[in-house]
PDB file of C-alpha atoms in Angstrom:
ATOM      1  CA  MET A  22      49.846 -96.835 161.543  1.00  0.00           C
ATOM      2  CA  GLN A  23      46.349 -96.722 162.992  1.00  0.00           C
ATOM      3  CA  ARG A  24      44.342 -99.481 164.641  1.00  0.00           C
ATOM      4  CA  ILE A  25      41.107 -99.881 162.684  1.00  0.00           C
ATOM      5  CA  CYS A  26      38.197-102.189 163.451  1.00  0.00           C
ATOM      6  CA  VAL A  27      35.945-103.147 160.542  1.00  0.00           C
ATOM      7  CA  ILE A  28      32.574-104.756 161.284  1.00  0.00           C
ATOM      8  CA  GLY A  29      31.509-106.775 158.248  1.00  0.00           C
ATOM      9  CA  GLY A  30      34.068-106.473 155.500  1.00  0.00           C
ATOM     10  CA  SER A  31      33.935-110.015 154.156  1.00  0.00           C
ATOM     11  CA  ARG A  32      32.882-109.162 150.596  1.00  0.00           C
ATOM     12  CA  TYR A  33      32.730-106.516 147.872  1.00  0.00           C
ATOM     13  CA  PHE A  34      33.761-102.981 148.865  1.00  0.00           C
ATOM     14  CA  GLY A  35      34.049-103.985 152.536  1.00  0.00           C
ATOM     15  CA  LYS A  36      36.649-106.614 151.733  1.00  0.00           C
ATOM     16  CA  LEU A  37      38.471-104.174 149.467  1.00  0.00           C
ATOM     17  CA  LEU A  38      38.447-101.609 152.285  1.00  0.00           C
ATOM     18  CA  VAL A  39      40.188-104.097 154.588  1.00  0.00           C
ATOM     19  CA  GLN A  40      42.768-104.896 151.905  1.00  0.00           C
ATOM     20  CA  ARG A  41      43.474-101.205 151.309  1.00  0.00           C
ATOM     21  CA  LEU A  42      43.771-100.464 155.014  1.00  0.00           C
ATOM     22  CA  LEU A  43      46.325-103.253 155.309  1.00  0.00           C
ATOM     23  CA  ALA A  44      48.200-102.049 152.217  1.00  0.00           C
ATOM     24  CA  ALA A  45      48.389 -98.568 153.762  1.00  0.00           C
ATOM     25  CA  GLY A  46      50.095-100.058 156.807  1.00  0.00           C
ATOM     26  CA  HIS A  47      47.220 -99.971 159.264  1.00  0.00           C
ATOM     27  CA  GLN A  48      46.522-102.654 161.845  1.00  0.00           C
ATOM     28  CA  VAL A  49      43.079-104.130 161.095  1.00  0.00           C
ATOM     29  CA  THR A  50      40.720-106.156 163.257  1.00  0.00           C
ATOM     30  CA  LEU A  51      37.854-107.662 161.273  1.00  0.00           C
ATOM     31  CA  ILE A  52      34.619-108.667 163.017  1.00  0.00           C
ATOM     32  CA  ASN A  53      32.088-110.910 161.288  1.00  0.00           C
ATOM     33  CA  ARG A  54      30.401-114.288 161.554  1.00  0.00           C
ATOM     34  CA  GLY A  55      33.117-116.077 159.609  1.00  0.00           C
ATOM     35  CA  SER A  56      30.998-116.861 156.562  1.00  0.00           C
ATOM     36  CA  ALA A  57      33.815-115.991 154.145  1.00  0.00           C
ATOM     37  CA  PRO A  58      37.632-116.077 154.277  1.00  0.00           C
ATOM     38  CA  HIS A  59      39.141-112.929 155.737  1.00  0.00           C
ATOM     39  CA  PRO A  60      41.932-110.961 154.037  1.00  0.00           C
ATOM     40  CA  VAL A  61      45.410-112.153 154.959  1.00  0.00           C
ATOM     41  CA  GLY A  62      47.013-109.867 157.503  1.00  0.00           C
ATOM     42  CA  ALA A  63      43.875-108.857 159.390  1.00  0.00           C
ATOM     43  CA  GLU A  64      43.077-110.042 162.892  1.00  0.00           C
ATOM     44  CA  HIS A  65      39.782-111.912 162.645  1.00  0.00           C
ATOM     45  CA  LEU A  66      37.203-112.071 165.426  1.00  0.00           C
ATOM     46  CA  VAL A  67      34.386-114.480 164.600  1.00  0.00           C
ATOM     47  CA  VAL A  68      31.300-113.249 166.429  1.00  0.00           C
ATOM     48  CA  ASP A  69      27.714-112.267 165.684  1.00  0.00           C
ATOM     49  CA  ARG A  70      27.412-108.508 166.241  1.00  0.00           C
ATOM     50  CA  ASP A  71      23.790-109.041 167.354  1.00  0.00           C
ATOM     51  CA  ASP A  72      25.050-111.033 170.361  1.00  0.00           C
ATOM     52  CA  GLU A  73      26.137-108.075 172.475  1.00  0.00           C
ATOM     53  CA  ALA A  74      27.635-110.123 175.313  1.00  0.00           C
ATOM     54  CA  ALA A  75      29.637-112.264 172.882  1.00  0.00           C
ATOM     55  CA  LEU A  76      30.828-109.164 171.039  1.00  0.00           C
ATOM     56  CA  ALA A  77      32.069-107.546 174.261  1.00  0.00           C
ATOM     57  CA  ALA A  78      33.820-110.763 175.250  1.00  0.00           C
ATOM     58  CA  ALA A  79      35.481-111.106 171.849  1.00  0.00           C
ATOM     59  CA  LEU A  80      36.726-107.515 171.963  1.00  0.00           C
ATOM     60  CA  GLY A  81      38.378-108.120 175.316  1.00  0.00           C
ATOM     61  CA  SER A  82      40.714-105.247 176.154  1.00  0.00           C
ATOM     62  CA  ARG A  83      41.170-104.066 172.547  1.00  0.00           C
ATOM     63  CA  SER A  84      40.944-100.428 171.597  1.00  0.00           C
ATOM     64  CA  PHE A  85      40.959 -98.758 168.181  1.00  0.00           C
ATOM     65  CA  ASP A  86      41.654 -95.430 166.543  1.00  0.00           C
ATOM     66  CA  ALA A  87      38.491 -95.858 164.472  1.00  0.00           C
ATOM     67  CA  VAL A  88      35.674 -98.320 163.791  1.00  0.00           C
ATOM     68  CA  VAL A  89      34.084 -98.747 160.350  1.00  0.00           C
ATOM     69  CA  ASP A  90      30.677-100.388 160.651  1.00  0.00           C
ATOM     70  CA  GLN A  91      29.603-101.902 157.333  1.00  0.00           C
ATOM     71  CA  VAL A  92      26.576-103.831 158.572  1.00  0.00           C
ATOM     72  CA  CYS A  93      24.562-101.642 160.935  1.00  0.00           C
ATOM     73  CA  TYR A  94      20.942-101.742 159.786  1.00  0.00           C
ATOM     74  CA  THR A  95      18.832-100.850 162.833  1.00  0.00           C
ATOM     75  CA  PRO A  96      18.754 -98.567 165.869  1.00  0.00           C
ATOM     76  CA  VAL A  97      18.954-101.646 168.083  1.00  0.00           C
ATOM     77  CA  GLN A  98      22.249-102.648 166.485  1.00  0.00           C
ATOM     78  CA  ALA A  99      23.483 -99.062 166.812  1.00  0.00           C
ATOM     79  CA  GLU A 100      22.614 -98.911 170.515  1.00  0.00           C
ATOM     80  CA  ALA A 101      24.442-102.189 171.140  1.00  0.00           C
ATOM     81  CA  ALA A 102      27.479-100.926 169.220  1.00  0.00           C
ATOM     82  CA  VAL A 103      27.552 -97.741 171.291  1.00  0.00           C
ATOM     83  CA  ARG A 104      27.694 -99.802 174.460  1.00  0.00           C
ATOM     84  CA  ALA A 105      30.224-102.301 173.087  1.00  0.00           C
ATOM     85  CA  PHE A 106      32.677 -99.710 171.729  1.00  0.00           C
ATOM     86  CA  SER A 107      32.260 -96.998 174.358  1.00  0.00           C
ATOM     87  CA  GLY A 108      35.711 -96.235 175.733  1.00  0.00           C
ATOM     88  CA  ARG A 109      37.381 -98.304 173.006  1.00  0.00           C
ATOM     89  CA  THR A 110      37.462 -95.789 170.145  1.00  0.00           C
ATOM     90  CA  PRO A 111      37.183 -92.041 169.608  1.00  0.00           C
ATOM     91  CA  ARG A 112      35.799 -92.343 166.063  1.00  0.00           C
ATOM     92  CA  TYR A 113      32.990 -94.348 164.474  1.00  0.00           C
ATOM     93  CA  VAL A 114      32.159 -94.451 160.754  1.00  0.00           C
ATOM     94  CA  MET A 115      28.945 -96.107 159.594  1.00  0.00           C
ATOM     95  CA  THR A 116      28.178 -97.129 156.028  1.00  0.00           C
ATOM     96  CA  SER A 117      24.725 -95.777 155.217  1.00  0.00           C
ATOM     97  CA  THR A 118      22.785 -95.439 151.971  1.00  0.00           C
ATOM     98  CA  ILE A 119      21.199 -93.141 149.403  1.00  0.00           C
ATOM     99  CA  GLU A 120      17.914 -94.837 150.330  1.00  0.00           C
ATOM    100  CA  VAL A 121      17.624 -92.606 153.419  1.00  0.00           C
ATOM    101  CA  TYR A 122      16.482 -89.898 150.969  1.00  0.00           C
ATOM    102  CA  ASP A 123      13.813 -91.992 149.251  1.00  0.00           C
ATOM    103  CA  PRO A 124      10.568 -89.996 149.549  1.00  0.00           C
ATOM    104  CA  ALA A 125       8.609 -93.235 149.197  1.00  0.00           C
ATOM    105  CA  THR A 126       9.769 -94.384 152.649  1.00  0.00           C
ATOM    106  CA  ALA A 127       9.443 -91.248 154.780  1.00  0.00           C
ATOM    107  CA  ALA A 128       7.944 -87.774 154.887  1.00  0.00           C
ATOM    108  CA  LEU A 129      10.961 -85.617 154.046  1.00  0.00           C
ATOM    109  CA  PRO A 130      11.464 -81.861 153.619  1.00  0.00           C
ATOM    110  CA  ALA A 131      10.836 -80.692 150.080  1.00  0.00           C
ATOM    111  CA  THR A 132      13.735 -79.683 147.858  1.00  0.00           C
ATOM    112  CA  ALA A 133      13.800 -77.875 144.541  1.00  0.00           C
ATOM    113  CA  PRO A 134      12.763 -80.207 141.696  1.00  0.00           C
ATOM    114  CA  HIS A 135      15.674 -82.062 140.072  1.00  0.00           C
ATOM    115  CA  THR A 136      18.219 -80.569 142.462  1.00  0.00           C
ATOM    116  CA  PRO A 137      20.731 -83.110 143.870  1.00  0.00           C
ATOM    117  CA  VAL A 138      19.894 -83.773 147.500  1.00  0.00           C
ATOM    118  CA  PRO A 139      22.231 -82.386 150.211  1.00  0.00           C
ATOM    119  CA  GLU A 140      22.914 -84.162 153.499  1.00  0.00           C
ATOM    120  CA  GLU A 141      20.705 -81.858 155.585  1.00  0.00           C
ATOM    121  CA  ARG A 142      17.567 -83.233 153.955  1.00  0.00           C
ATOM    122  CA  VAL A 143      17.792 -86.074 156.485  1.00  0.00           C
ATOM    123  CA  ASP A 144      19.250 -84.706 159.720  1.00  0.00           C
ATOM    124  CA  PRO A 145      20.098 -87.577 162.102  1.00  0.00           C
ATOM    125  CA  ALA A 146      20.250 -85.136 165.015  1.00  0.00           C
ATOM    126  CA  THR A 147      16.491 -84.628 164.787  1.00  0.00           C
ATOM    127  CA  TRP A 148      15.347 -87.995 163.444  1.00  0.00           C
ATOM    128  CA  PRO A 149      13.065 -89.947 165.843  1.00  0.00           C
ATOM    129  CA  VAL A 150      14.354 -93.300 167.108  1.00  0.00           C
ATOM    130  CA  ARG A 151      12.038 -96.282 167.682  1.00  0.00           C
ATOM    131  CA  PRO A 152      14.012 -99.259 169.036  1.00  0.00           C
ATOM    132  CA  ASP A 153      10.714-100.827 170.152  1.00  0.00           C
ATOM    133  CA  LEU A 154       9.733-101.675 166.556  1.00  0.00           C
ATOM    134  CA  PRO A 155      10.223-105.316 165.419  1.00  0.00           C
ATOM    135  CA  TRP A 156      13.781-104.811 164.122  1.00  0.00           C
ATOM    136  CA  HIS A 157      14.648-108.374 165.138  1.00  0.00           C
ATOM    137  CA  ASP A 158      12.343-109.675 162.389  1.00  0.00           C
ATOM    138  CA  ALA A 159      14.311-110.122 159.150  1.00  0.00           C
ATOM    139  CA  SER A 160      11.347-109.442 156.871  1.00  0.00           C
ATOM    140  CA  TYR A 161      10.470-106.245 158.770  1.00  0.00           C
ATOM    141  CA  ARG A 162      14.099-105.138 158.653  1.00  0.00           C
ATOM    142  CA  GLU A 163      14.294-105.700 154.905  1.00  0.00           C
ATOM    143  CA  ALA A 164      11.023-103.881 154.247  1.00  0.00           C
ATOM    144  CA  HIS A 165      12.188-100.922 156.372  1.00  0.00           C
ATOM    145  CA  TYR A 166      15.816-100.820 155.244  1.00  0.00           C
ATOM    146  CA  ALA A 167      15.933 -97.050 154.688  1.00  0.00           C
ATOM    147  CA  GLU A 168      14.238 -96.254 158.001  1.00  0.00           C
ATOM    148  CA  GLY A 169      16.568 -98.626 159.841  1.00  0.00           C
ATOM    149  CA  LYS A 170      19.559 -96.756 158.442  1.00  0.00           C
ATOM    150  CA  ARG A 171      18.067 -93.359 159.329  1.00  0.00           C
ATOM    151  CA  GLN A 172      17.427 -94.433 162.904  1.00  0.00           C
ATOM    152  CA  ALA A 173      20.845 -96.079 163.263  1.00  0.00           C
ATOM    153  CA  GLU A 174      22.487 -92.811 162.200  1.00  0.00           C
ATOM    154  CA  ALA A 175      20.306 -90.979 164.717  1.00  0.00           C
ATOM    155  CA  VAL A 176      21.422 -93.230 167.581  1.00  0.00           C
ATOM    156  CA  PHE A 177      25.131 -92.622 166.981  1.00  0.00           C
ATOM    157  CA  THR A 178      24.597 -88.904 166.396  1.00  0.00           C
ATOM    158  CA  GLY A 179      22.515 -88.404 169.507  1.00  0.00           C
ATOM    159  CA  ASP A 180      24.712 -90.444 171.845  1.00  0.00           C
ATOM    160  CA  GLY A 181      27.800 -88.287 171.354  1.00  0.00           C
ATOM    161  CA  ARG A 182      30.403 -90.734 172.681  1.00  0.00           C
ATOM    162  CA  PHE A 183      32.219 -90.892 169.355  1.00  0.00           C
ATOM    163  CA  SER A 184      33.271 -88.561 166.593  1.00  0.00           C
ATOM    164  CA  PHE A 185      30.665 -89.995 164.237  1.00  0.00           C
ATOM    165  CA  ALA A 186      30.352 -89.888 160.447  1.00  0.00           C
ATOM    166  CA  SER A 187      27.862 -91.724 158.250  1.00  0.00           C
ATOM    167  CA  VAL A 188      28.825 -92.402 154.636  1.00  0.00           C
ATOM    168  CA  ARG A 189      25.624 -92.417 152.568  1.00  0.00           C
ATOM    169  CA  SER A 190      26.572 -94.515 149.586  1.00  0.00           C
ATOM    170  CA  ALA A 191      25.081 -94.186 146.127  1.00  0.00           C
ATOM    171  CA  HIS A 192      24.175 -97.340 144.175  1.00  0.00           C
ATOM    172  CA  VAL A 193      27.374 -99.395 144.041  1.00  0.00           C
ATOM    173  CA  LEU A 194      28.553-100.983 140.792  1.00  0.00           C
ATOM    174  CA  GLY A 195      31.679-102.589 139.377  1.00  0.00           C
ATOM    175  CA  GLY A 196      33.613-105.762 139.950  1.00  0.00           C
ATOM    176  CA  GLY A 197      31.632-108.136 137.751  1.00  0.00           C
ATOM    177  CA  ALA A 198      30.826-111.262 139.756  1.00  0.00           C
ATOM    178  CA  LEU A 199      31.874-109.488 142.971  1.00  0.00           C
ATOM    179  CA  GLU A 200      28.746-107.324 142.675  1.00  0.00           C
ATOM    180  CA  PHE A 201      26.630-109.795 144.618  1.00  0.00           C
ATOM    181  CA  THR A 202      23.296-107.938 144.443  1.00  0.00           C
ATOM    182  CA  GLY A 203      22.874-108.845 140.765  1.00  0.00           C
ATOM    183  CA  ARG A 204      21.344-105.480 139.891  1.00  0.00           C
ATOM    184  CA  LEU A 205      23.643-104.725 136.974  1.00  0.00           C
ATOM    185  CA  ALA A 206      23.436-108.373 135.893  1.00  0.00           C
ATOM    186  CA  TYR A 207      19.648-107.926 135.669  1.00  0.00           C
ATOM    187  CA  TYR A 208      20.215-105.622 132.691  1.00  0.00           C
ATOM    188  CA  THR A 209      23.177-107.477 131.238  1.00  0.00           C
ATOM    189  CA  ASP A 210      21.308-110.762 131.048  1.00  0.00           C
ATOM    190  CA  ARG A 211      18.138-109.232 129.606  1.00  0.00           C
ATOM    191  CA  LEU A 212      20.052-107.358 126.948  1.00  0.00           C
ATOM    192  CA  VAL A 213      21.927-110.465 125.854  1.00  0.00           C
ATOM    193  CA  ARG A 214      18.736-112.565 125.757  1.00  0.00           C
ATOM    194  CA  GLY A 215      16.643-109.844 124.132  1.00  0.00           C
ATOM    195  CA  ALA A 216      14.266-109.983 127.082  1.00  0.00           C
ATOM    196  CA  GLU A 217      12.044-107.106 128.139  1.00  0.00           C
ATOM    197  CA  ILE A 218      13.396-104.515 130.581  1.00  0.00           C
ATOM    198  CA  ALA A 219      10.727-103.134 132.912  1.00  0.00           C
ATOM    199  CA  VAL A 220      10.894 -99.325 133.215  1.00  0.00           C
ATOM    200  CA  HIS A 221       8.683 -96.451 134.301  1.00  0.00           C
ATOM    201  CA  ALA A 222       6.970 -94.274 131.739  1.00  0.00           C
ATOM    202  CA  ARG A 223       8.997 -91.298 132.956  1.00  0.00           C
ATOM    203  CA  GLU A 224      12.436 -92.179 134.244  1.00  0.00           C
ATOM    204  CA  LEU A 225      14.251 -89.974 136.748  1.00  0.00           C
ATOM    205  CA  PRO A 226      18.032 -90.020 137.199  1.00  0.00           C
ATOM    206  CA  THR A 227      20.059 -91.282 140.127  1.00  0.00           C
ATOM    207  CA  VAL A 228      23.718 -91.493 141.155  1.00  0.00           C
ATOM    208  CA  PHE A 229      26.240 -94.333 141.307  1.00  0.00           C
ATOM    209  CA  ILE A 230      29.659 -95.067 142.765  1.00  0.00           C
ATOM    210  CA  HIS A 231      32.314 -97.610 141.825  1.00  0.00           C
ATOM    211  CA  TYR A 232      32.979-100.135 144.572  1.00  0.00           C
ATOM    212  CA  ALA A 233      36.692 -99.270 144.644  1.00  0.00           C
ATOM    213  CA  GLU A 234      35.916 -95.568 144.998  1.00  0.00           C
ATOM    214  CA  LEU A 235      33.587 -96.298 147.912  1.00  0.00           C
ATOM    215  CA  ALA A 236      36.329 -98.345 149.604  1.00  0.00           C
ATOM    216  CA  ASP A 237      38.704 -95.409 149.141  1.00  0.00           C
ATOM    217  CA  LEU A 238      36.199 -92.971 150.619  1.00  0.00           C
ATOM    218  CA  LEU A 239      35.603 -95.172 153.665  1.00  0.00           C
ATOM    219  CA  LEU A 240      39.360 -95.462 154.189  1.00  0.00           C
ATOM    220  CA  TRP A 241      39.631 -91.674 153.954  1.00  0.00           C
ATOM    221  CA  ALA A 242      36.715 -91.148 156.354  1.00  0.00           C
ATOM    222  CA  ALA A 243      38.251 -93.504 158.917  1.00  0.00           C
ATOM    223  CA  THR A 244      41.899 -92.470 158.765  1.00  0.00           C
ATOM    224  CA  ALA A 245      42.387 -89.109 157.042  1.00  0.00           C
ATOM    225  CA  THR A 246      39.628 -86.766 158.205  1.00  0.00           C
ATOM    226  CA  GLY A 247      37.893 -85.942 161.440  1.00  0.00           C
ATOM    227  CA  CYS A 248      34.707 -84.713 159.781  1.00  0.00           C
ATOM    228  CA  THR A 249      31.438 -85.602 161.446  1.00  0.00           C
ATOM    229  CA  GLY A 250      27.856 -86.002 160.294  1.00  0.00           C
ATOM    230  CA  PRO A 251      26.519 -87.490 157.071  1.00  0.00           C
ATOM    231  CA  LEU A 252      28.576 -87.581 153.879  1.00  0.00           C
ATOM    232  CA  ASN A 253      27.060 -88.307 150.478  1.00  0.00           C
ATOM    233  CA  ALA A 254      29.250 -90.669 148.470  1.00  0.00           C
ATOM    234  CA  CYS A 255      28.627 -90.668 144.725  1.00  0.00           C
ATOM    235  CA  SER A 256      30.659 -90.299 141.557  1.00  0.00           C
ATOM    236  CA  ASP A 257      30.047 -87.222 139.415  1.00  0.00           C
ATOM    237  CA  GLY A 258      27.232 -87.406 136.880  1.00  0.00           C
ATOM    238  CA  LEU A 259      23.561 -88.419 136.942  1.00  0.00           C
ATOM    239  CA  LEU A 260      22.136 -91.281 134.889  1.00  0.00           C
ATOM    240  CA  ASP A 261      18.663 -92.706 134.446  1.00  0.00           C
ATOM    241  CA  VAL A 262      18.084 -96.372 133.719  1.00  0.00           C
ATOM    242  CA  ARG A 263      17.895 -95.826 129.965  1.00  0.00           C
ATOM    243  CA  ASP A 264      21.318 -94.135 130.064  1.00  0.00           C
ATOM    244  CA  LEU A 265      22.634 -97.122 132.003  1.00  0.00           C
ATOM    245  CA  THR A 266      21.199 -99.733 129.656  1.00  0.00           C
ATOM    246  CA  GLY A 267      22.429 -97.706 126.685  1.00  0.00           C
ATOM    247  CA  ILE A 268      26.017 -98.075 127.904  1.00  0.00           C
ATOM    248  CA  LEU A 269      25.491-101.801 128.408  1.00  0.00           C
ATOM    249  CA  ALA A 270      23.821-102.111 125.017  1.00  0.00           C
ATOM    250  CA  ALA A 271      26.818-100.495 123.332  1.00  0.00           C
ATOM    251  CA  ARG A 272      28.941-103.329 124.733  1.00  0.00           C
ATOM    252  CA  THR A 273      26.594-106.067 123.544  1.00  0.00           C
ATOM    253  CA  GLY A 274      25.546-104.698 120.177  1.00  0.00           C
ATOM    254  CA  ARG A 275      21.937-105.364 121.221  1.00  0.00           C
ATOM    255  CA  ARG A 276      19.035-102.917 121.262  1.00  0.00           C
ATOM    256  CA  PRO A 277      17.198-102.721 124.607  1.00  0.00           C
ATOM    257  CA  VAL A 278      13.600-103.923 124.616  1.00  0.00           C
ATOM    258  CA  TYR A 279      11.698-101.764 127.095  1.00  0.00           C
ATOM    259  CA  ARG A 280       8.309-102.449 128.643  1.00  0.00           C
ATOM    260  CA  THR A 281       6.567 -99.682 130.551  1.00  0.00           C
ATOM    261  CA  VAL A 282       5.174-100.881 133.860  1.00  0.00           C
ATOM    262  CA  THR A 283       1.607-100.200 134.901  1.00  0.00           C
ATOM    263  CA  ALA A 284       0.716 -98.099 137.946  1.00  0.00           C
ATOM    264  CA  GLY A 285       1.831 -99.892 141.099  1.00  0.00           C
ATOM    265  CA  GLU A 286       3.879-102.483 139.204  1.00  0.00           C
ATOM    266  CA  GLN A 287       7.538-102.846 140.156  1.00  0.00           C
ATOM    267  CA  ALA A 288      10.133-101.844 137.579  1.00  0.00           C
ATOM    268  CA  GLY A 289      13.705-103.111 137.387  1.00  0.00           C
ATOM    269  CA  PRO A 290      16.499-101.930 139.688  1.00  0.00           C
ATOM    270  CA  PHE A 291      17.693 -98.326 139.193  1.00  0.00           C
ATOM    271  CA  SER A 292      14.368 -97.451 137.513  1.00  0.00           C
ATOM    272  CA  PHE A 293      12.908 -94.527 139.476  1.00  0.00           C
ATOM    273  CA  ASP A 294       9.737 -92.489 139.144  1.00  0.00           C
ATOM    274  CA  ARG A 295      10.810 -90.229 142.037  1.00  0.00           C
ATOM    275  CA  TYR A 296      13.874 -88.037 142.396  1.00  0.00           C
ATOM    276  CA  TYR A 297      16.474 -88.347 145.157  1.00  0.00           C
ATOM    277  CA  ALA A 298      19.851 -88.162 143.444  1.00  0.00           C
ATOM    278  CA  MET A 299      22.510 -86.954 145.879  1.00  0.00           C
ATOM    279  CA  SER A 300      24.943 -84.048 145.859  1.00  0.00           C
ATOM    280  CA  ASN A 301      28.564 -84.908 146.732  1.00  0.00           C
ATOM    281  CA  THR A 302      29.534 -81.280 147.389  1.00  0.00           C
ATOM    282  CA  ARG A 303      30.209 -81.689 151.122  1.00  0.00           C
ATOM    283  CA  ALA A 304      32.676 -84.581 150.794  1.00  0.00           C
ATOM    284  CA  ARG A 305      34.361 -82.837 147.871  1.00  0.00           C
ATOM    285  CA  GLU A 306      34.793 -79.613 149.864  1.00  0.00           C
ATOM    286  CA  LEU A 307      36.256 -81.650 152.731  1.00  0.00           C
ATOM    287  CA  GLY A 308      38.949 -82.960 150.409  1.00  0.00           C
ATOM    288  CA  PHE A 309      37.767 -86.155 148.730  1.00  0.00           C
ATOM    289  CA  ALA A 310      38.139 -86.241 144.927  1.00  0.00           C
ATOM    290  CA  PHE A 311      35.384 -88.130 143.118  1.00  0.00           C
ATOM    291  CA  SER A 312      35.660 -89.681 139.689  1.00  0.00           C
ATOM    292  CA  SER A 313      33.120 -89.420 136.881  1.00  0.00           C
ATOM    293  CA  THR A 314      30.576 -92.214 136.488  1.00  0.00           C
ATOM    294  CA  ALA A 315      31.020 -91.915 132.721  1.00  0.00           C
ATOM    295  CA  ALA A 316      34.728 -92.752 133.123  1.00  0.00           C
ATOM    296  CA  TRP A 317      34.302 -96.078 134.923  1.00  0.00           C
ATOM    297  CA  LEU A 318      30.856 -97.346 133.912  1.00  0.00           C
ATOM    298  CA  PRO A 319      31.892 -98.807 130.522  1.00  0.00           C
ATOM    299  CA  GLY A 320      34.508-100.912 132.313  1.00  0.00           C
ATOM    300  CA  ALA A 321      31.942-102.040 134.879  1.00  0.00           C
ATOM    301  CA  ALA A 322      29.621-102.962 132.014  1.00  0.00           C
ATOM    302  CA  ALA A 323      32.357-105.057 130.415  1.00  0.00           C
ATOM    303  CA  GLU A 324      32.995-106.821 133.737  1.00  0.00           C
ATOM    304  CA  SER A 325      29.306-107.567 134.125  1.00  0.00           C
ATOM    305  CA  LEU A 326      29.126-109.006 130.632  1.00  0.00           C
ATOM    306  CA  ALA A 327      32.201-111.143 131.248  1.00  0.00           C
ATOM    307  CA  ALA A 328      30.622-112.526 134.418  1.00  0.00           C
ATOM    308  CA  SER A 329      27.224-113.135 132.805  1.00  0.00           C
ATOM    309  CA  SER A 330      25.823-116.641 132.687  1.00  0.00           C
ATOM    310  CA  THR A 331      24.390-115.769 129.262  1.00  0.00           C
ATOM    311  CA  PRO A 332      27.262-115.353 126.770  1.00  0.00           C
ATOM    312  CA  VAL A 333      27.150-112.719 124.054  1.00  0.00           C
ATOM    313  CA  VAL A 334      26.997-114.419 120.645  1.00  0.00           C
TER     314      VAL A 334
END
């Protein structure tokens, strides 16, 4: 049994992570603002992680074998977490994102065209940190989501007080109504209604991961490996948005109606005119076994259709 602290963890793969930690026999302390019921069996500390003094008070004398931080979005939050958990844990795992590789949000080293991106393309050990930027502003934080994650990784990496790993998640799907972002539902609903689907003239592929597989990888990263540094987390197989809608269309019996966006116009989610699909080679070589996107995506499509507000007739 290990003592694991999860920050966030009230919904989707974070909630499933807590449930799987408990099922594996670990002692779990969950920290969040109490906006949703916590899994039975976890200790629950209701506190806003952005209130550093309140967080330290809530933690009291607790210590942990590992911390899994699901909701660290800025270098300011990372710096506060370093102070709050210093001396309380030897290991810290942060949930990061594929968006750190998006060439539209940062000047990144070039890679060979159409080659899945390895972790070293964004090295947190060398990434500049700017805590003086307006990270407290929600609109700024949302507009600079990828940069916030890059800088948060850099803070933990540079501080050195923990054995630190960042799990850079691919686009997460599965779970039907549990998938709160509504990105898969965007396509489900348009297919059922026969509405136009906005795409780029030339689509480039990306990578995905099932929410249960991501929960499993986070559990593994926290309890079963001491690896450090960034880890790309994606199922095997690349898909572009037309591949994705084709799988959904096969479930509905409807033909997709595509509309090509004009220059500068926003397309639908998972529609990309730039390439930054990830390679999962490092995590695989460290011992994690990934599934194939093709194996689980039809089931995720069926779940999305079942949860749709627009029934298939």
